[in-house]
Coordinates of C-alpha atoms in Angstrom, one line a residue:
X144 CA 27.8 -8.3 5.1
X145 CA 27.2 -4.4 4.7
X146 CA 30.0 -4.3 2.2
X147 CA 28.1 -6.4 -0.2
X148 CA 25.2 -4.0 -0.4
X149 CA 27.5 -1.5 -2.5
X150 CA 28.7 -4.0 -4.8
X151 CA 28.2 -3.4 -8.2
X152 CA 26.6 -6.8 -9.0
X153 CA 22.6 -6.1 -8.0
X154 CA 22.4 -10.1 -7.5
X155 CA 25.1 -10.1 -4.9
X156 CA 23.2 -6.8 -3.1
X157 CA 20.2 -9.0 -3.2
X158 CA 21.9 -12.0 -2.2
X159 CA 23.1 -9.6 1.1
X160 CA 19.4 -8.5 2.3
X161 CA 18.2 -11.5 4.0
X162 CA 21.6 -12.3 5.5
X163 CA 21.4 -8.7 7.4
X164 CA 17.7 -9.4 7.5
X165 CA 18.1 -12.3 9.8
X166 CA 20.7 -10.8 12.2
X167 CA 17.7 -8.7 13.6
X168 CA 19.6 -5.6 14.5
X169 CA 19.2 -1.8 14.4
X170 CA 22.2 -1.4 12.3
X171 CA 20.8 -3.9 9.5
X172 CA 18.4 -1.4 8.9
X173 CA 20.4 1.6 8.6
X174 CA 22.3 -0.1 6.5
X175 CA 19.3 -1.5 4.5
X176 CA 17.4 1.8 4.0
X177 CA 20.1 3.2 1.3
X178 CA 18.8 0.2 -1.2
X179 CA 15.0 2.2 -1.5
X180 CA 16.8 4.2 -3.9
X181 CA 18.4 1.3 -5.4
X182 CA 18.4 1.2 -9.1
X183 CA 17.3 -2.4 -9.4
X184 CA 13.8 -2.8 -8.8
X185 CA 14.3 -6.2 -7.2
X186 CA 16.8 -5.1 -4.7
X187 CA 14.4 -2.0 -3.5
X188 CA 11.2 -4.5 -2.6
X189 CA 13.3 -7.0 -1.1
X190 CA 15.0 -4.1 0.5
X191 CA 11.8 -2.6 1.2
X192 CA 10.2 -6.0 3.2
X193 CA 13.6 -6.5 4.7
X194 CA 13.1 -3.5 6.7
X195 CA 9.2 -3.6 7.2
X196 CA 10.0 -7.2 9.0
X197 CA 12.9 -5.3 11.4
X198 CA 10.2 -3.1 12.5
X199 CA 11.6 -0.2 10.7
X200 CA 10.6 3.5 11.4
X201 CA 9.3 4.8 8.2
X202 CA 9.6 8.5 8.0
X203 CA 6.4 10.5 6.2
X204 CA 9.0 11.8 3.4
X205 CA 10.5 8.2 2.7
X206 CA 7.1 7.2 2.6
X207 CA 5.9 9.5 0.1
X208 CA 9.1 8.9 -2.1
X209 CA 8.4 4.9 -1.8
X210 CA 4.6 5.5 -2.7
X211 CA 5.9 7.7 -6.0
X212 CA 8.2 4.5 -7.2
X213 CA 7.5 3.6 -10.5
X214 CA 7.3 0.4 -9.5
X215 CA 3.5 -1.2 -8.3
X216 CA 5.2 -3.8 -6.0
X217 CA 6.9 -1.0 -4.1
X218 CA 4.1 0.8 -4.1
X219 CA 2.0 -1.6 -2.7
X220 CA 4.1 -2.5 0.2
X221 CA 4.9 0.7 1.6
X222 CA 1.0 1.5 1.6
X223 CA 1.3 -1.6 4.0
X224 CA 3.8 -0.1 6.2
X225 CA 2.1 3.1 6.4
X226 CA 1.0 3.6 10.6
X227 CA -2.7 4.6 11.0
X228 CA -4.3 7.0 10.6
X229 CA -2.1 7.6 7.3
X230 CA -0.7 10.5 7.9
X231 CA -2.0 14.1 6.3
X232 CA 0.6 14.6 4.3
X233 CA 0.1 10.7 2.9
X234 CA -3.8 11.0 2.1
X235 CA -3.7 12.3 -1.6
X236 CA -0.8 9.6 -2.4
X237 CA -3.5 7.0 -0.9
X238 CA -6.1 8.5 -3.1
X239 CA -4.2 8.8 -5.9
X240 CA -3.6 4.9 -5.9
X241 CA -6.9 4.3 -5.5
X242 CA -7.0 5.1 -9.3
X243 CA -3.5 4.4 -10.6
X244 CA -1.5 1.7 -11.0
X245 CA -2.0 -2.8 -10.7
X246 CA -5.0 -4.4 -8.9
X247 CA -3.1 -4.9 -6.1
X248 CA -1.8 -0.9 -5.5
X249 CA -5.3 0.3 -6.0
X250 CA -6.9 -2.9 -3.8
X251 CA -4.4 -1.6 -0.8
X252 CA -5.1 2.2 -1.1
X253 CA -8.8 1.6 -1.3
X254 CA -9.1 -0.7 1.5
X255 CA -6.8 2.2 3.6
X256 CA -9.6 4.7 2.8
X257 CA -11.2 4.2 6.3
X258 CA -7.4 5.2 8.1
X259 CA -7.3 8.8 6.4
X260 CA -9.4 10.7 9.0
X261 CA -9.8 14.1 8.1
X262 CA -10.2 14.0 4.6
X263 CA -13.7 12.4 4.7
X264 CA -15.1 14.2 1.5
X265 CA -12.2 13.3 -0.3
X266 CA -12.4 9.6 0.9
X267 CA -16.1 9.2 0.6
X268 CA -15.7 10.7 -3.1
X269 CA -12.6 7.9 -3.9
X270 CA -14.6 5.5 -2.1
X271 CA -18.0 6.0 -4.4
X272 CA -15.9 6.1 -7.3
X273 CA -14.3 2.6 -6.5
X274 CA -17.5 0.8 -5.8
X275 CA -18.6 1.8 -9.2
X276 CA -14.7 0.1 -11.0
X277 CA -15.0 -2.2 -13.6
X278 CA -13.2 -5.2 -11.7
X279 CA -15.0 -6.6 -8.7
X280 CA -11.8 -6.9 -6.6
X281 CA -12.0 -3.1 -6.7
X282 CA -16.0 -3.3 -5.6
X283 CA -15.5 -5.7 -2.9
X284 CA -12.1 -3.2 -1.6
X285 CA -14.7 -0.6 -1.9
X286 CA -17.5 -2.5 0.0
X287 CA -15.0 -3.1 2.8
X288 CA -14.1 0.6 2.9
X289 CA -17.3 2.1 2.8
X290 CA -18.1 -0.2 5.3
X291 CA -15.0 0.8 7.6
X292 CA -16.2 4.5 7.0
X293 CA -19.7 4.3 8.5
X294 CA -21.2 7.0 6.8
X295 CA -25.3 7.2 6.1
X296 CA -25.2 9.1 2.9
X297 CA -23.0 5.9 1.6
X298 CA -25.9 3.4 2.0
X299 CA -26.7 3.9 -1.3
X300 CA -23.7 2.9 -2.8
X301 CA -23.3 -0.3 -0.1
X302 CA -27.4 -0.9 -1.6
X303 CA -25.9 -1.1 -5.2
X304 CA -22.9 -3.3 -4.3
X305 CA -25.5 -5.9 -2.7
X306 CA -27.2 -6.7 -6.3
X307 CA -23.4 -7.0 -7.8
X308 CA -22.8 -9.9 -10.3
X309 CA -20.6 -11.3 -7.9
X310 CA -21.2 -13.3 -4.6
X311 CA -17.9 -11.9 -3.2
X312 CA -19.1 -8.4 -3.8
X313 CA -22.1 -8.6 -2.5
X314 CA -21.5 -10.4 0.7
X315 CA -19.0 -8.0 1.6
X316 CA -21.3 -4.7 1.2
X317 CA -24.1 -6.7 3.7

């Protein structure tokens, strides 16, 4: 099965992950972790949750290079595979997609605002900045974070997010 991963045909390498997905083993993910660099956007996220389901050890450097991928569905899932606290060296990629990318990047990095210890003015800063965002799945990411952070000088913001337009919103910041 490892010999189809270096094929030159991306459907066959994608047509290979969940075969060495399923067989569970140590070597499936060695063998796996090459395809993050995979030119084929489709093979590096299937890749990607291939190896987050085998319990893979995700290095802070392969982290940081998954959380630069051009692509948002990359992106978004190795925010999810990032241990907590996020690592130092991981906090201004979280921040930065708190701000950049689809809904569903910048949903995940705000809602991993309350796992970046250490950074709190930075965090507090992103998280302000998201509860004021112009879609409401943003403000209710943002009500959960600020929420998660426990900070006084934030009741303000939680105080605005309880008159929000939307039900969702609002719930979440009481």
């Amino acid at each position: 099965i490892a010999a189809l991963l270096s094929d030159a045909d991306s459907d066959i390498r994608l047509l290979a992950i969940p075969m060495l997905r399923r067989t569970g083993s140590p070597e499936a993910a060695s063998a796996l972790e090459p395809l993050l660099a995979d030119p084929d956007m489709a093979t590096r996220v299937h890749a990607l949750m291939a190896l987050k389901d085998l319990k893979f050890r995700f290095t802070t450097e392969l982290l940081a290079r998954l959380l630069a991928d051009p692509s948002d569905g990359i992106r978004q899932i190795a925010l999810t595979v990032i241990e907590t606290p996020v690592p130092d060296a991981l906090v201004e990629d979280v921040i930065r997609l708190c701000r950049i990318g689809g809904l569903g990047v910048r949903c995940t990095a705000v809602q991993m605002l309350p796992c970046c210890a250490g950074h709190r003015e930075a965090v507090l800063k992103t998280a302000a900045a998201a509860a004021e965002d112009g879609d409401p799945v943003i403000r209710f990411a943002a009500a959960m974070a600020i929420g998660g952070i426990r900070d006084p000088s934030q009741k303000s913001i939680l105080e605005r997010l309880v008159l929000d337009k939307r039900n969702d919103v609002r719930i979440q910041a009481l």
